[in-house]
Amino acid sequence: MSTLQVSVYRYNPETDSAPYMQEFQVDTKGRDLMVLDVLHLTKEQDSSMAYRRSCREGVCGSDGMNMNGKNGLACITPLSEVVKNNKLVLRPLPGLPVIRDLVVDMGIFYKQYERIQPYLQNDTPAPAIERLQSPEDRDKLDGLYECILCACCSTSCPSFWWNPDKFVGPAGLLQSYRFLADSRDEATSERLAELEDPFSVFRCRGIMNCVAVCPKGLNPTRAIGKIREMLLANAT
Amino acid sequence: MSNMRSLSFDAIIIGGGGSGLRAALELAKSGKKTAVLSKVFPTRSHTVSAQGGITCAIASADPNDDWRWHMYDTVKGGDYIADQDAAEYMCSEGPKAVFELEHMGLPFSRFDNGRIYQRPFGGQSKNFGEGGQAARTCAAADRTGHALLHTLYQNNLKNNTTFLNEWYAVDLVKNANGDVVGCIALDIETGEVVHVKSKATVLATGGAGRIYASTTNALINTGDGIGMALRAGFPMQDMEMWQFHPTGIYGAGTLVTEGCRGEGGYLVNKDGERFMERYAPNAKDLAGRDVVARSMVMEILEGRGCGDKADHVFLKLDHLGEEVLGKRLPGIVELSKTFAHVDPAKEPIPVVPTCHYMMGGIPTNVHGQAVMQDADGNDQIVNGLFACGEAACVSVHGANRLGGNSLLDLVVFGRAAGMFIEGALNEGIDYLEATDSDVDAAMKRMSRWNESNGGESVPDLKAELQDIMQNAFGVFRQEDNMQEGVKKLAELRERIANAHLGDKSNAFNTARVEALELDNLMEVAEATAISALERKESRGAHSRYDYPDRDDVNWLKHSLYFPAEKVLGKRDVNFTPKTVDTFEPKVRTY
Ligand SMILES: Cc1cc2nc3c(=O)[nH]c(=O)nc-3n(C[C@H](O)[C@H](O)[C@H](O)COP(=O)(O)OP(=O)(O)OC[C@H]3O[C@@H](n4cnc5c(N)ncnc54)[C@H](O)[C@@H]3O)c2cc1C
Ligand code: SF4
Ligand code: SF4
Ligand code: FES
């Protein structure tokens, strides 16, 4: 049996008054395709289907979506990992406005990223060569810098759903900690001052949805814990 | 088209990859009114996929390293048609550009002394080929492109660069004098078409690997900048020169970096033999990419390939141990598990030469200014048009690029273009405004698709194009095959001109974008095919069964493809670097 039942969320603001699910029968020829390959096959049946994609290898973060109830990247999710009872249901990332079909408006997600000042700050004049950093200090950035801004985490986080304008969310906080943890960054106290209100960090309830879905295996909850520790240490 | 909205900038940069963002940073800092226009959010650009590193003589692994050795390797690697003034500029300015990246925050891996980690890559030597293998590729684990692209994006945020994200540049707008004065762009989210006016237009649109059926390139690498420039009538340089990377994952096309071999991995055939020892006794698995790719194909053709179909070879990494793999090649471990279903700590990875990089492109000088040829064959600057990155051919890569030299090319020449444009704007640029009919000319193609009603579908035509290129213009080429390929492409062009866009809606219409991309694939494919057919020699990545030798008498030249007549001309290679002696062409062995 190689015909897969695929159900895709469709919405075109120009023609549809409300979103609906469209059903496709996709012949997988028995292969364990990636979900993105299946999307290409549905688009061959209906060219009006819209979704984002670029690298097709899990490094650009374009194709975060909800597959059978779980957020992830379509291009590195094999059918064997998500399909149940021969059925695949594809929806846009939850909690963000839908532009069309599986394409969401990432504006608020990017805004929270920008808010944490995601760039190295160091006003000491740079040497003629690189700034030195020990391998041990560099190791502290592992598990942080690899984020691909796919938004799988933040859009699975209940705290972000309720307060997307005030709670930075797991992705932004992971990046905030990436700079706090960098031995070359000099803006630690300014960064912390920006985060000490009751919402930015403290809305995290430790539910760990973010960790469960991150396709890069990163751990925003741990990073958030570290920021909390720094904030509390700062306060005393 | 007078009802079309227009925007005006001092400079626009089409492309938010490494080269575009580096150019933009320079201009944003200068306070010029600049915008980056990108069909994807910038960090989704193909640069994010770069793995192994950025090659540069920063004298970290070897305190005595010298940029002149790097230049020698680059010129030799390019089989002597790299421009020596450009290679000199890149290799000597390189360290400055790499240190800048570090200062901006790029999380490079480190040696114990705190300096940037460098690994060996193919074609690298000390002391002008006399001192053995060098380790010159600066790396952030095997995610260097990701680290580089995110760092540049972050620093553009810091400097308040204007971004037009998910905007698709359709075609260049030229004024009555032939100067480039902006472009037509589509705001993908809304479907609005906008006339973007600019005194300087930079094409930083990246590569076009999607002309082949099997490629390491992202789905968005459709050569849009090349297509736009060709349609505007500008010539393309060295388009026959396509790099096939030795280690694309068999079946999937995804890349595993040359850094795998740099860290000690090697290729084996079905007998478990390390065959590169036969083809390149000194450099072995770290010979130039063209050399390794050809050797692999020879092994397969002679029946020593692996697997049921004997159509690939194995890359062996297990002897490196889990720790080295986890520390130096973590992304490769992930990719192999996902796309080859093997854990490289236990089993070898099945690999096959896969289309990877376009050495050719828009000819430019070291300032990024696009050049064309006047009637007497002399270089002539194209007013208003610039190019950098993979879309440009400056040319530092000649007939074969060395690993890690593209990322360096992006930042060195992105920066150079930015600096030059800033200077030119300060002196004042004043071109004639485009008229309504100039704008209409640039709108023609888009209107054609919008008015199409019936005809063949875009995905089918694209698949045909990719098969033609794969079959006739691969690692080894020959006359009759290529003749046939050129003929098929000519027919395909007719069919594409009558193809159908079924979905005419406005909001985030990806079918329209894919249709517009198909035209560009067509332009790049045809330029490649005709250039390959006409260069009657073998050099670097261009290998012909019927002309197996390098012909320095006739072809120590760039090729220049002219789109209007579809003919191939020649352009002189620069052999006059400013501060070092010329590297004279020698027989290329590894
Ligand atoms: C898998 C892989 C690994 C690699 N690893 C290395 C490595 O380790 N070291 C190395 O030196 N090189 C490496 N390379 C090569 C290198 O990554 C690329 O050559 C380089 O990143 C290209 O950068 P770019 O800035 O020219 O273009 P890209 O990064 O491809 O960016 C192109 C930009 O142009 C935009 N664009 C394109 N068309 C349009 C349009 N019509 N309208 C609007 N915007 C448009 C895109 O949105 C994108 O922002 C690798 C390549 C691959 C495929
Ligand atoms: S752990 Fe915190 S950030 Fe992560 S999903 Fe839960 S509430 Fe959100
Ligand atoms: S932390 Fe993980 S899930 Fe969240 S944006 Fe980054 S890569 Fe995506
Ligand atoms: S397409 Fe790039 S992450 Fe899936």
mmCIF file of N, CA, C and O in Angstrom, chain A residues 14 34 43 47-50 52-54 56-57 59-62 100 106 110 113 118-120 126-133 135 138-139 145-149 178 184 216, chain B residues 41 44 48-49 99 102-108 110-112 114-116 143 146 150 154 158 166 210 215-220 254 327 334 339 503 505-508 510-511 514:
data_model
loop_
_atom_site.group_PDB
_atom_site.id
_atom_site.type_symbol
_atom_site.label_atom_id
_atom_site.label_comp_id
_atom_site.label_asym_id
_atom_site.label_seq_id
_atom_site.Cartn_x
_atom_site.Cartn_y
_atom_site.Cartn_z
ATOM 1 N N GLU A 14 -7.253 35.917 -0.733
ATOM 2 C CA GLU A 14 -7.982 36.578 -1.815
ATOM 3 C C GLU A 14 -9.291 35.873 -2.144
ATOM 4 O O GLU A 14 -10.226 36.507 -2.617
ATOM 5 N N MET A 34 10.853 12.211 2.552
ATOM 6 C CA MET A 34 10.749 13.286 3.533
ATOM 7 C C MET A 34 9.399 13.982 3.310
ATOM 8 O O MET A 34 8.871 13.989 2.181
ATOM 9 N N LYS A 43 2.053 19.554 -4.670
ATOM 10 C CA LYS A 43 2.060 20.777 -5.466
ATOM 11 C C LYS A 43 1.998 20.461 -6.958
ATOM 12 O O LYS A 43 1.511 21.257 -7.756
ATOM 13 N N SER A 47 -0.940 23.284 -8.209
ATOM 14 C CA SER A 47 0.190 24.219 -8.193
ATOM 15 C C SER A 47 -0.067 25.435 -7.300
ATOM 16 O O SER A 47 0.847 26.208 -7.028
ATOM 17 N N SER A 48 -1.290 25.597 -6.828
ATOM 18 C CA SER A 48 -1.571 26.790 -6.031
ATOM 19 C C SER A 48 -1.189 26.627 -4.558
ATOM 20 O O SER A 48 -1.334 27.542 -3.772
ATOM 21 N N MET A 49 -0.694 25.457 -4.203
ATOM 22 C CA MET A 49 -0.294 25.236 -2.807
ATOM 23 C C MET A 49 0.969 26.023 -2.474
ATOM 24 O O MET A 49 1.940 26.004 -3.220
ATOM 25 N N ALA A 50 0.955 26.730 -1.325
ATOM 26 C CA ALA A 50 2.113 27.557 -0.975
ATOM 27 C C ALA A 50 2.789 27.075 0.307
ATOM 28 O O ALA A 50 2.121 26.797 1.306
ATOM 29 N N ARG A 52 7.081 27.415 2.195
ATOM 30 C CA ARG A 52 8.448 27.895 2.015
ATOM 31 C C ARG A 52 9.418 26.711 2.028
ATOM 32 O O ARG A 52 9.204 25.755 2.751
ATOM 33 N N ARG A 53 10.497 26.813 1.278
ATOM 34 C CA ARG A 53 11.585 25.834 1.343
ATOM 35 C C ARG A 53 12.795 26.436 0.665
ATOM 36 O O ARG A 53 12.664 27.273 -0.217
ATOM 37 N N SER A 54 13.989 25.995 1.102
ATOM 38 C CA SER A 54 15.193 26.473 0.441
ATOM 39 C C SER A 54 16.266 25.394 0.410
ATOM 40 O O SER A 54 16.486 24.752 -0.598
ATOM 41 N N ARG A 56 16.611 22.310 1.694
ATOM 42 C CA ARG A 56 16.166 20.906 1.715
ATOM 43 C C ARG A 56 17.123 19.984 2.497
ATOM 44 O O ARG A 56 17.208 18.791 2.235
ATOM 45 N N GLU A 57 17.844 20.545 3.466
ATOM 46 C CA GLU A 57 18.696 19.683 4.281
ATOM 47 C C GLU A 57 18.743 20.097 5.751
ATOM 48 O O GLU A 57 19.695 19.801 6.467
ATOM 49 N N VAL A 59 19.054 23.097 7.323
ATOM 50 C CA VAL A 59 19.943 24.126 7.864
ATOM 51 C C VAL A 59 19.471 25.561 7.651
ATOM 52 O O VAL A 59 20.033 26.489 8.222
ATOM 53 N N CYS A 60 18.420 25.760 6.835
ATOM 54 C CA CYS A 60 18.023 27.151 6.556
ATOM 55 C C CYS A 60 16.821 27.580 7.383
ATOM 56 O O CYS A 60 16.565 28.763 7.546
ATOM 57 N N GLY A 61 16.057 26.625 7.896
ATOM 58 C CA GLY A 61 14.929 26.968 8.761
ATOM 59 C C GLY A 61 13.693 27.472 8.049
ATOM 60 O O GLY A 61 12.831 28.088 8.664
ATOM 61 N N SER A 62 13.560 27.214 6.747
ATOM 62 C CA SER A 62 12.413 27.737 5.991
ATOM 63 C C SER A 62 11.121 26.987 6.247
ATOM 64 O O SER A 62 10.051 27.576 6.227
ATOM 65 N N ARG A 100 -0.685 32.568 3.780
ATOM 66 C CA ARG A 100 -1.369 31.697 2.811
ATOM 67 C C ARG A 100 -0.954 30.252 3.065
ATOM 68 O O ARG A 100 0.243 29.980 3.242
ATOM 69 N N MET A 106 6.064 35.638 10.067
ATOM 70 C CA MET A 106 7.042 35.444 11.138
ATOM 71 C C MET A 106 7.433 36.758 11.806
ATOM 72 O O MET A 106 8.384 36.801 12.600
ATOM 73 N N TYR A 110 10.548 37.393 14.513
ATOM 74 C CA TYR A 110 11.783 38.112 14.200
ATOM 75 C C TYR A 110 11.966 39.318 15.112
ATOM 76 O O TYR A 110 13.076 39.675 15.486
ATOM 77 N N TYR A 113 13.458 38.327 18.256
ATOM 78 C CA TYR A 113 14.886 38.035 18.018
ATOM 79 C C TYR A 113 15.682 39.347 18.004
ATOM 80 O O TYR A 113 16.699 39.487 18.692
ATOM 81 N N PRO A 118 20.839 40.717 18.901
ATOM 82 C CA PRO A 118 21.561 39.491 18.558
ATOM 83 C C PRO A 118 22.860 39.765 17.802
ATOM 84 O O PRO A 118 23.020 39.360 16.657
ATOM 85 N N TYR A 119 23.769 40.483 18.435
ATOM 86 C CA TYR A 119 25.077 40.710 17.809
ATOM 87 C C TYR A 119 26.074 40.953 18.927
ATOM 88 O O TYR A 119 25.720 41.401 20.018
ATOM 89 N N LEU A 120 27.313 40.602 18.637
ATOM 90 C CA LEU A 120 28.370 40.751 19.635
ATOM 91 C C LEU A 120 28.581 42.228 19.938
ATOM 92 O O LEU A 120 28.633 43.057 19.039
ATOM 93 N N ALA A 126 39.646 46.452 18.677
ATOM 94 C CA ALA A 126 40.023 45.087 18.310
ATOM 95 C C ALA A 126 41.509 45.023 17.987
ATOM 96 O O ALA A 126 42.081 45.990 17.485
ATOM 97 N N PRO A 127 42.140 43.886 18.264
ATOM 98 C CA PRO A 127 43.548 43.713 17.895
ATOM 99 C C PRO A 127 43.705 43.608 16.382
ATOM 100 O O PRO A 127 42.711 43.519 15.660
ATOM 101 N N ALA A 128 44.935 43.588 15.914
ATOM 102 C CA ALA A 128 45.180 43.495 14.470
ATOM 103 C C ALA A 128 44.829 42.111 13.938
ATOM 104 O O ALA A 128 44.594 41.937 12.748
ATOM 105 N N ILE A 129 44.812 41.114 14.819
ATOM 106 C CA ILE A 129 44.366 39.788 14.399
ATOM 107 C C ILE A 129 43.003 39.516 15.039
ATOM 108 O O ILE A 129 42.293 40.451 15.388
ATOM 109 N N GLU A 130 42.625 38.244 15.187
ATOM 110 C CA GLU A 130 41.360 37.938 15.826
ATOM 111 C C GLU A 130 41.464 38.152 17.332
ATOM 112 O O GLU A 130 42.554 38.163 17.893
ATOM 113 N N ARG A 131 40.313 38.306 18.005
ATOM 114 C CA ARG A 131 40.296 38.248 19.463
ATOM 115 C C ARG A 131 40.519 36.794 19.863
ATOM 116 O O ARG A 131 39.954 35.897 19.241
ATOM 117 N N LEU A 132 41.303 36.571 20.885
ATOM 118 C CA LEU A 132 41.554 35.185 21.280
ATOM 119 C C LEU A 132 40.395 34.674 22.125
ATOM 120 O O LEU A 132 39.717 35.435 22.799
ATOM 121 N N GLN A 133 40.172 33.372 22.042
ATOM 122 C CA GLN A 133 39.143 32.738 22.855
ATOM 123 C C GLN A 133 39.614 31.302 23.103
ATOM 124 O O GLN A 133 40.015 30.613 22.157
ATOM 125 N N PRO A 135 39.505 27.273 23.758
ATOM 126 C CA PRO A 135 38.553 26.254 23.295
ATOM 127 C C PRO A 135 37.457 26.014 24.331
ATOM 128 O O PRO A 135 36.306 25.766 23.960
ATOM 129 N N ARG A 138 35.005 28.740 23.952
ATOM 130 C CA ARG A 138 34.271 28.535 22.700
ATOM 131 C C ARG A 138 33.249 27.409 22.838
ATOM 132 O O ARG A 138 32.138 27.495 22.285
ATOM 133 N N ASP A 139 33.596 26.389 23.614
ATOM 134 C CA ASP A 139 32.664 25.269 23.813
ATOM 135 C C ASP A 139 31.334 25.733 24.414
ATOM 136 O O ASP A 139 30.294 25.115 24.194
ATOM 137 N N TYR A 145 24.707 28.606 19.207
ATOM 138 C CA TYR A 145 24.851 29.374 17.964
ATOM 139 C C TYR A 145 24.213 28.671 16.772
ATOM 140 O O TYR A 145 23.969 29.290 15.742
ATOM 141 N N GLU A 146 23.926 27.364 16.903
ATOM 142 C CA GLU A 146 23.446 26.588 15.756
ATOM 143 C C GLU A 146 21.988 26.859 15.400
ATOM 144 O O GLU A 146 21.469 26.312 14.424
ATOM 145 N N CYS A 147 21.299 27.678 16.158
ATOM 146 C CA CYS A 147 19.882 27.947 15.895
ATOM 147 C C CYS A 147 19.668 28.448 14.478
ATOM 148 O O CYS A 147 20.411 29.280 13.984
ATOM 149 N N ILE A 148 18.646 27.921 13.807
ATOM 150 C CA ILE A 148 18.376 28.292 12.417
ATOM 151 C C ILE A 148 17.124 29.163 12.286
ATOM 152 O O ILE A 148 16.628 29.377 11.182
ATOM 153 N N LEU A 149 16.607 29.672 13.392
ATOM 154 C CA LEU A 149 15.452 30.584 13.376
ATOM 155 C C LEU A 149 14.242 29.992 12.649
ATOM 156 O O LEU A 149 13.564 30.689 11.896
ATOM 157 N N ARG A 178 23.258 32.947 24.008
ATOM 158 C CA ARG A 178 24.432 32.743 23.157
ATOM 159 C C ARG A 178 25.409 33.930 23.298
ATOM 160 O O ARG A 178 26.622 33.761 23.303
ATOM 161 N N ARG A 184 33.687 36.986 24.584
ATOM 162 C CA ARG A 184 34.096 38.213 23.884
ATOM 163 C C ARG A 184 33.082 39.343 24.042
ATOM 164 O O ARG A 184 33.335 40.464 23.628
ATOM 165 N N LYS A 216 17.140 20.961 15.683
ATOM 166 C CA LYS A 216 18.596 20.960 15.784
ATOM 167 C C LYS A 216 19.055 20.386 17.124
ATOM 168 O O LYS A 216 20.240 20.453 17.464
ATOM 169 N N PHE B 41 14.107 35.096 3.351
ATOM 170 C CA PHE B 41 14.670 35.767 4.524
ATOM 171 C C PHE B 41 16.180 35.483 4.502
ATOM 172 O O PHE B 41 16.586 34.341 4.268
ATOM 173 N N ARG B 44 18.124 32.314 5.223
ATOM 174 C CA ARG B 44 17.709 31.101 4.508
ATOM 175 C C ARG B 44 18.437 30.999 3.163
ATOM 176 O O ARG B 44 18.112 30.159 2.331
ATOM 177 N N VAL B 48 24.147 29.615 4.025
ATOM 178 C CA VAL B 48 23.938 28.941 5.315
ATOM 179 C C VAL B 48 24.361 27.472 5.255
ATOM 180 O O VAL B 48 24.681 26.873 6.272
ATOM 181 N N SER B 49 24.379 26.891 4.061
ATOM 182 C CA SER B 49 24.717 25.468 3.919
ATOM 183 C C SER B 49 26.210 25.202 3.903
ATOM 184 O O SER B 49 26.621 24.046 3.995
ATOM 185 N N PHE B 99 39.458 38.494 9.900
ATOM 186 C CA PHE B 99 39.537 39.047 11.258
ATOM 187 C C PHE B 99 38.315 39.920 11.546
ATOM 188 O O PHE B 99 37.775 39.913 12.655
ATOM 189 N N GLU B 102 35.551 37.775 12.627
ATOM 190 C CA GLU B 102 35.731 37.331 14.016
ATOM 191 C C GLU B 102 35.347 38.465 14.958
ATOM 192 O O GLU B 102 34.638 38.245 15.941
ATOM 193 N N HIS B 103 35.764 39.665 14.645
ATOM 194 C CA HIS B 103 35.431 40.796 15.513
ATOM 195 C C HIS B 103 33.918 41.023 15.574
ATOM 196 O O HIS B 103 33.382 41.485 16.564
ATOM 197 N N MET B 104 33.238 40.689 14.482
ATOM 198 C CA MET B 104 31.775 40.827 14.472
ATOM 199 C C MET B 104 31.100 39.737 15.295
ATOM 200 O O MET B 104 29.900 39.802 15.521
ATOM 201 N N GLY B 105 31.859 38.718 15.678
ATOM 202 C CA GLY B 105 31.271 37.700 16.552
ATOM 203 C C GLY B 105 31.219 36.290 15.998
ATOM 204 O O GLY B 105 30.701 35.382 16.658
ATOM 205 N N LEU B 106 31.714 36.081 14.779
ATOM 206 C CA LEU B 106 31.613 34.734 14.208
ATOM 207 C C LEU B 106 32.261 33.712 15.154
ATOM 208 O O LEU B 106 33.421 33.870 15.524
ATOM 209 N N PRO B 107 31.509 32.678 15.564
ATOM 210 C CA PRO B 107 32.028 31.715 16.542
ATOM 211 C C PRO B 107 32.953 30.666 15.933
ATOM 212 O O PRO B 107 32.617 29.487 15.865
ATOM 213 N N PHE B 108 34.124 31.090 15.483
ATOM 214 C CA PHE B 108 35.105 30.145 14.935
ATOM 215 C C PHE B 108 35.495 29.108 15.988
ATOM 216 O O PHE B 108 35.564 29.422 17.186
ATOM 217 N N ARG B 110 38.443 26.907 17.825
ATOM 218 C CA ARG B 110 39.729 27.467 18.287
ATOM 219 C C ARG B 110 40.789 26.402 18.516
ATOM 220 O O ARG B 110 40.475 25.267 18.877
ATOM 221 N N PHE B 111 42.047 26.812 18.364
ATOM 222 C CA PHE B 111 43.179 26.013 18.834
ATOM 223 C C PHE B 111 43.385 26.296 20.322
ATOM 224 O O PHE B 111 42.854 27.282 20.860
ATOM 225 N N ASP B 112 44.227 25.479 20.941
ATOM 226 C CA ASP B 112 44.491 25.663 22.379
ATOM 227 C C ASP B 112 45.020 27.062 22.705
ATOM 228 O O ASP B 112 44.763 27.590 23.781
ATOM 229 N N GLY B 114 44.028 29.720 21.572
ATOM 230 C CA GLY B 114 42.967 30.715 21.456
ATOM 231 C C GLY B 114 42.797 31.288 20.070
ATOM 232 O O GLY B 114 41.864 32.052 19.808
ATOM 233 N N ARG B 115 43.682 30.892 19.140
ATOM 234 C CA ARG B 115 43.523 31.413 17.775
ATOM 235 C C ARG B 115 42.521 30.555 16.985
ATOM 236 O O ARG B 115 42.085 29.497 17.432
ATOM 237 N N ILE B 116 42.140 31.083 15.807
ATOM 238 C CA ILE B 116 41.126 30.421 14.984
ATOM 239 C C ILE B 116 41.636 29.067 14.486
ATOM 240 O O ILE B 116 42.780 28.960 14.030
ATOM 241 N N ARG B 143 30.000 24.021 10.291
ATOM 242 C CA ARG B 143 28.842 24.888 10.059
ATOM 243 C C ARG B 143 29.315 26.304 9.770
ATOM 244 O O ARG B 143 28.701 27.281 10.196
ATOM 245 N N HIS B 146 26.818 28.738 8.035
ATOM 246 C CA HIS B 146 25.750 29.148 8.948
ATOM 247 C C HIS B 146 26.274 30.240 9.880
ATOM 248 O O HIS B 146 25.655 31.296 10.049
ATOM 249 N N HIS B 150 24.797 34.107 9.610
ATOM 250 C CA HIS B 150 24.079 34.674 10.743
ATOM 251 C C HIS B 150 24.840 35.867 11.327
ATOM 252 O O HIS B 150 24.240 36.883 11.672
ATOM 253 N N GLN B 154 23.291 39.545 11.559
ATOM 254 C CA GLN B 154 23.216 40.214 12.862
ATOM 255 C C GLN B 154 23.874 41.594 12.810
ATOM 256 O O GLN B 154 23.344 42.572 13.351
ATOM 257 N N LYS B 158 22.421 45.382 13.409
ATOM 258 C CA LYS B 158 23.077 46.357 14.272
ATOM 259 C C LYS B 158 23.236 47.696 13.559
ATOM 260 O O LYS B 158 23.135 48.751 14.170
ATOM 261 N N GLU B 166 11.785 38.543 1.096
ATOM 262 C CA GLU B 166 10.795 37.849 0.289
ATOM 263 C C GLU B 166 10.273 38.775 -0.805
ATOM 264 O O GLU B 166 9.083 38.858 -1.075
ATOM 265 N N ARG B 210 20.791 24.282 -9.701
ATOM 266 C CA ARG B 210 19.544 23.593 -10.057
ATOM 267 C C ARG B 210 19.357 23.401 -11.554
ATOM 268 O O ARG B 210 18.309 22.907 -11.987
ATOM 269 N N THR B 215 22.359 17.847 -7.528
ATOM 270 C CA THR B 215 23.181 18.975 -7.113
ATOM 271 C C THR B 215 23.194 19.103 -5.597
ATOM 272 O O THR B 215 22.246 18.692 -4.924
ATOM 273 N N THR B 216 24.274 19.674 -5.089
ATOM 274 C CA THR B 216 24.364 19.965 -3.658
ATOM 275 C C THR B 216 23.630 21.256 -3.317
ATOM 276 O O THR B 216 23.514 21.617 -2.155
ATOM 277 N N ASN B 217 23.180 21.979 -4.328
ATOM 278 C CA ASN B 217 22.644 23.322 -4.129
ATOM 279 C C ASN B 217 21.216 23.346 -3.586
ATOM 280 O O ASN B 217 20.416 22.445 -3.867
ATOM 281 N N ALA B 218 20.899 24.419 -2.884
ATOM 282 C CA ALA B 218 19.548 24.651 -2.384
ATOM 283 C C ALA B 218 18.555 24.753 -3.542
ATOM 284 O O ALA B 218 18.929 25.077 -4.674
ATOM 285 N N LEU B 219 17.281 24.527 -3.235
ATOM 286 C CA LEU B 219 16.238 24.610 -4.258
ATOM 287 C C LEU B 219 16.127 26.011 -4.853
ATOM 288 O O LEU B 219 15.640 26.188 -5.965
ATOM 289 N N ILE B 220 16.585 27.015 -4.124
ATOM 290 C CA ILE B 220 16.450 28.394 -4.624
ATOM 291 C C ILE B 220 17.609 28.811 -5.529
ATOM 292 O O ILE B 220 17.617 29.925 -6.038
ATOM 293 N N THR B 254 22.863 15.811 -1.207
ATOM 294 C CA THR B 254 23.365 16.693 -0.147
ATOM 295 C C THR B 254 24.858 16.486 0.036
ATOM 296 O O THR B 254 25.375 15.385 -0.127
ATOM 297 N N LYS B 327 33.204 16.514 17.447
ATOM 298 C CA LYS B 327 33.757 17.850 17.691
ATOM 299 C C LYS B 327 33.943 18.623 16.385
ATOM 300 O O LYS B 327 33.618 19.796 16.289
ATOM 301 N N GLU B 334 25.057 14.263 11.428
ATOM 302 C CA GLU B 334 23.608 14.459 11.304
ATOM 303 C C GLU B 334 23.119 14.183 9.884
ATOM 304 O O GLU B 334 22.163 13.416 9.664
ATOM 305 N N PHE B 339 20.252 11.462 5.563
ATOM 306 C CA PHE B 339 20.108 11.277 4.116
ATOM 307 C C PHE B 339 20.773 10.020 3.561
ATOM 308 O O PHE B 339 20.464 9.594 2.458
ATOM 309 N N ASP B 503 -1.688 29.289 -11.734
ATOM 310 C CA ASP B 503 -2.159 30.058 -10.588
ATOM 311 C C ASP B 503 -1.774 31.528 -10.780
ATOM 312 O O ASP B 503 -0.604 31.881 -10.799
ATOM 313 N N SER B 505 -2.923 34.030 -8.775
ATOM 314 C CA SER B 505 -3.273 34.795 -7.577
ATOM 315 C C SER B 505 -2.095 35.652 -7.116
ATOM 316 O O SER B 505 -0.976 35.522 -7.616
ATOM 317 N N ASN B 506 -2.355 36.527 -6.153
ATOM 318 C CA ASN B 506 -1.336 37.483 -5.735
ATOM 319 C C ASN B 506 -0.570 37.079 -4.487
ATOM 320 O O ASN B 506 0.647 37.115 -4.458
ATOM 321 N N ALA B 507 -1.295 36.701 -3.426
ATOM 322 C CA ALA B 507 -0.637 36.488 -2.140
ATOM 323 C C ALA B 507 0.265 35.261 -2.155
ATOM 324 O O ALA B 507 -0.161 34.161 -2.486
ATOM 325 N N PHE B 508 1.503 35.450 -1.830
ATOM 326 C CA PHE B 508 2.504 34.394 -1.719
ATOM 327 C C PHE B 508 2.328 33.299 -2.771
ATOM 328 O O PHE B 508 2.187 32.118 -2.463
ATOM 329 N N THR B 510 3.854 31.004 -4.961
ATOM 330 C CA THR B 510 5.160 30.398 -5.242
ATOM 331 C C THR B 510 5.214 29.796 -6.643
ATOM 332 O O THR B 510 6.284 29.589 -7.199
ATOM 333 N N ALA B 511 4.056 29.507 -7.221
ATOM 334 C CA ALA B 511 4.043 28.986 -8.593
ATOM 335 C C ALA B 511 4.570 30.056 -9.552
ATOM 336 O O ALA B 511 5.315 29.759 -10.491
ATOM 337 N N GLU B 514 8.321 30.231 -9.206
ATOM 338 C CA GLU B 514 8.973 29.085 -9.860
ATOM 339 C C GLU B 514 8.958 29.208 -11.378
ATOM 340 O O GLU B 514 9.880 28.759 -12.054
#
